[in-house]
Coordinates of C-alpha atoms in Angstrom, one line a residue:
X1 CA 0.0 0.0 0.0
X2 CA 1.4 3.4 -0.9
X3 CA 1.0 5.9 1.9
X4 CA 1.9 9.4 1.0
X5 CA 2.7 11.9 3.7
X6 CA 2.6 15.6 3.3
X7 CA -0.9 15.7 1.9
X8 CA -4.0 16.8 3.7
X9 CA -5.5 13.4 3.4
X10 CA -4.6 9.8 3.2
X11 CA -3.9 8.5 -0.3
X12 CA -4.5 4.8 -0.8
X13 CA -3.6 3.6 -4.3
X14 CA -5.9 0.9 -5.5
X15 CA -3.2 -0.9 -7.5
X16 CA -1.8 -2.4 -4.3
X17 CA -5.2 -2.7 -2.6
X18 CA -6.4 -5.0 -5.4
X19 CA -3.5 -7.3 -4.9
X20 CA -4.5 -8.2 -1.3
X21 CA -8.2 -9.0 -0.7
X22 CA -7.8 -8.2 3.0
X23 CA -6.8 -4.7 2.0
X24 CA -9.2 -4.1 -0.9
X25 CA -12.0 -1.7 -1.3
X26 CA -10.5 1.7 -0.4
X27 CA -10.3 4.7 -2.8
X28 CA -9.2 8.2 -2.2
X29 CA -12.0 10.7 -2.7
X30 CA -9.8 13.5 -4.0
X31 CA -7.2 11.9 -6.2
X32 CA -7.4 9.4 -9.0
X33 CA -6.4 5.8 -8.6
X34 CA -3.9 4.0 -10.8
X35 CA -5.3 2.1 -13.7
X36 CA -7.9 4.7 -14.5
X37 CA -10.4 3.5 -12.0
X38 CA -13.3 5.8 -11.1
X39 CA -12.9 7.6 -7.8
X40 CA -16.0 7.5 -5.6
X41 CA -17.5 10.1 -3.4
X42 CA -18.0 9.5 0.3
X43 CA -21.4 8.1 1.2
X44 CA -23.5 10.4 3.4
X45 CA -23.4 7.9 6.3
X46 CA -19.7 7.6 6.3
X47 CA -17.9 8.5 9.6
X48 CA -17.0 12.2 9.6
X49 CA -13.4 11.4 10.6
X50 CA -13.0 9.1 7.7
X51 CA -14.7 11.5 5.3
X52 CA -12.1 14.1 6.4
X53 CA -9.4 11.7 5.3
X54 CA -11.1 11.3 2.0
X55 CA -11.4 7.6 2.2
X56 CA -14.2 5.6 0.6
X57 CA -14.8 2.0 1.4
X58 CA -16.5 -0.5 -0.9
X59 CA -17.0 -3.1 1.8
X60 CA -17.7 -3.1 5.5
X61 CA -14.3 -4.4 6.3
X62 CA -12.6 -1.7 4.3
X63 CA -14.8 0.9 6.0
X64 CA -13.7 -0.4 9.4
X65 CA -10.0 -0.1 8.3
X66 CA -10.5 3.4 7.0
X67 CA -12.3 4.5 10.2
X68 CA -9.5 3.0 12.3
X69 CA -7.0 5.0 10.3
X70 CA -9.1 8.1 10.7
X71 CA -9.2 7.6 14.5
X72 CA -5.4 7.6 14.6
X73 CA -5.4 11.0 13.0
X74 CA -2.7 10.3 10.4
X75 CA -1.4 7.4 8.3
X76 CA 0.6 4.8 10.1
X77 CA 4.4 4.9 9.5
X78 CA 5.9 1.9 7.9
X79 CA 8.9 2.1 10.2
X80 CA 9.1 -0.2 13.2
X81 CA 7.4 1.1 16.3
X82 CA 9.5 2.8 18.9
X83 CA 9.8 1.5 22.4
X84 CA 7.3 4.2 23.5
X85 CA 4.9 3.2 20.7
X86 CA 5.1 -0.5 21.8
X87 CA 4.4 0.5 25.4
X88 CA 1.3 2.3 24.3
X89 CA 0.0 -0.4 22.0
X90 CA -3.1 -0.8 24.1
X91 CA -4.1 2.7 23.1
X92 CA -4.8 1.5 19.5
X93 CA -8.6 1.5 19.1
X94 CA -10.5 -1.6 18.1
X95 CA -12.9 -1.5 15.2
X96 CA -16.6 -0.7 15.9
X97 CA -19.0 -3.6 16.4
X98 CA -16.8 -5.8 18.5
X99 CA -13.0 -6.0 19.0
X100 CA -12.7 -9.3 17.2
X101 CA -15.0 -8.5 14.3
X102 CA -12.1 -7.5 12.1
X103 CA -10.8 -11.1 12.2
X104 CA -14.2 -12.7 11.6
X105 CA -14.9 -10.4 8.5
X106 CA -11.4 -10.9 7.1
X107 CA -11.7 -14.7 7.4
X108 CA -15.1 -14.8 5.9
X109 CA -13.8 -14.9 2.3
X110 CA -10.4 -16.4 2.9
X111 CA -10.3 -19.0 5.6
X112 CA -11.1 -22.0 3.4
X113 CA -8.3 -21.0 1.0
X114 CA -5.9 -20.3 3.8
X115 CA -6.5 -23.7 5.4
X116 CA -6.1 -25.4 2.0
X117 CA -2.7 -23.7 1.5
X118 CA -1.6 -24.8 4.9
X119 CA -2.6 -28.4 4.2
X120 CA -0.8 -28.3 0.9
X121 CA 2.3 -26.9 2.6
X122 CA 2.5 -23.8 0.4
X123 CA 1.2 -20.4 1.4
X124 CA 0.4 -18.4 -1.8
X125 CA -2.1 -15.7 -0.9
X126 CA -2.2 -12.9 1.7
X127 CA -3.8 -13.9 5.0
X128 CA -1.1 -14.3 7.6
X129 CA -2.2 -11.2 9.6
X130 CA -5.6 -12.5 10.4
X131 CA -5.1 -16.3 10.4
X132 CA -2.0 -16.3 12.6
X133 CA -2.2 -12.9 14.3
X134 CA 0.6 -11.6 16.4
X135 CA 1.0 -8.9 19.1
X136 CA 0.6 -5.3 17.8
X137 CA 4.0 -3.6 17.8
X138 CA 5.8 -6.5 16.0
X139 CA 4.8 -5.7 12.5
X140 CA 5.9 -2.7 10.4
X141 CA 2.8 -2.1 8.3
X142 CA -0.6 -0.5 8.9
X143 CA -2.2 -3.9 8.2
X144 CA -0.1 -5.5 10.9
X145 CA -1.3 -2.7 13.3
X146 CA -4.9 -3.2 12.3
X147 CA -4.8 -6.9 12.9
X148 CA -2.4 -6.9 15.8
X149 CA -3.6 -8.4 19.0
X150 CA -3.7 -5.7 21.6
X151 CA -3.0 -7.6 24.7
X152 CA -2.9 -11.1 26.3
X153 CA -6.5 -10.5 27.3
X154 CA -7.5 -10.1 23.6
X155 CA -5.5 -13.2 22.7
X156 CA -7.6 -15.1 25.3
X157 CA -10.8 -13.7 23.9
X158 CA -9.7 -14.7 20.5
X159 CA -9.2 -18.3 21.7
X160 CA -12.5 -18.3 23.5
X161 CA -14.4 -17.0 20.4
X162 CA -16.7 -19.6 19.0
X163 CA -15.4 -19.2 15.4
X164 CA -11.9 -17.8 15.7
X165 CA -10.6 -20.1 18.5
X166 CA -11.5 -23.4 16.8
X167 CA -10.2 -22.1 13.5
X168 CA -6.8 -21.1 15.0
X169 CA -6.4 -24.6 16.5
X170 CA -7.5 -26.2 13.2
X171 CA -4.8 -24.3 11.3
X172 CA -2.1 -25.3 13.8
X173 CA -3.3 -28.9 13.6
X174 CA -3.1 -28.8 9.8
X175 CA 0.4 -27.4 10.2
X176 CA 1.4 -30.3 12.4
X177 CA 0.1 -32.8 9.8
X178 CA 2.7 -31.7 7.2
X179 CA 5.6 -34.0 6.6
X180 CA 8.2 -31.2 7.0
X181 CA 9.3 -29.2 10.0
X182 CA 11.0 -26.3 8.1
X183 CA 8.6 -23.3 8.1
X184 CA 10.4 -21.3 5.4
X185 CA 9.4 -23.4 2.4
X186 CA 5.8 -23.4 3.6
X187 CA 5.5 -19.7 4.6
X188 CA 8.5 -17.9 3.4
X189 CA 11.1 -16.4 5.8
X190 CA 9.1 -13.3 6.9
X191 CA 5.8 -15.1 7.5
X192 CA 7.7 -17.9 9.3
X193 CA 8.8 -15.4 11.8
X194 CA 5.2 -14.2 12.1
X195 CA 4.1 -17.7 12.7
X196 CA 6.5 -18.1 15.6
X197 CA 5.3 -14.9 17.1
X198 CA 1.7 -15.9 16.8
X199 CA 2.3 -19.4 18.3
X200 CA 4.3 -17.8 21.2
X201 CA 1.5 -15.4 21.9
X202 CA -1.3 -17.9 21.9
X203 CA 0.6 -20.5 23.9
X204 CA 1.0 -17.8 26.6
X205 CA -2.7 -17.1 26.3
X206 CA -3.6 -20.7 27.1
X207 CA -4.1 -22.4 23.7
X208 CA -2.9 -25.7 25.1
X209 CA -0.2 -28.2 24.3
X210 CA -0.8 -28.0 20.5
X211 CA 0.8 -24.6 20.1
X212 CA 3.7 -25.6 22.3
X213 CA 4.3 -28.8 20.3
X214 CA 4.2 -26.7 17.1
X215 CA 6.8 -24.3 18.5
X216 CA 9.1 -27.1 19.5
X217 CA 8.8 -28.9 16.2
X218 CA 9.0 -25.9 13.8
X219 CA 11.2 -23.5 15.6
X220 CA 12.7 -25.1 18.7
X221 CA 12.2 -21.9 20.7
X222 CA 9.7 -19.2 21.5
X223 CA 9.8 -15.7 20.0
X224 CA 11.8 -13.5 22.3
X225 CA 10.3 -10.2 21.2
X226 CA 6.8 -11.5 21.9
X227 CA 7.8 -12.7 25.3
X228 CA 9.4 -9.3 26.1
X229 CA 6.3 -7.4 25.1
X230 CA 4.1 -9.7 27.2
X231 CA 6.4 -9.2 30.1
X232 CA 5.9 -5.4 30.0
X233 CA 2.2 -5.3 29.3

């Protein structure tokens, strides 16, 4: 996603948005998008803060993301959060309609394909943020911030959720059924690190022996940064 600073509003180029379904559906109301696509006008019922940023969402999930950005007052930097930013990670607001709705809605159109890719041992599409979420503050992108788990309490709520909890364990079980124990060929180097962070978080949240066994098999250790963040939260 191309984030342009120095403008009075947030510019979201649809060329990159179209490449990732979880990020799709945002246009800028004042500037044209790449590819000659028509720019929409903000609907009358759109949140005022989001209208001020000039964002228009074509789906409920995209509207939530845009409203979340608007509530922050400015686009998220792609640089890694500072120590003070990590310390204040609980100040990041959750989306309206339930703190975990962002995951339910993101998985609605992608969970089946994500599970299939795990079972085939080859991740091909973009779903890591909301299938294996990690603590907010570990990722660099706005998307990582949006789907970042705010605290150990939210991680426990995630596991207790009637949809999200069973799905998380189902994905870990599918991972354990693979004949390999090297996460890089399955996920790629960066997403393999995200997986370790996620498993470390949810093991600490009480996911049970399955996540611990997966950590031992695939990584042989827990994620130190996740443990450090949990220790200071």
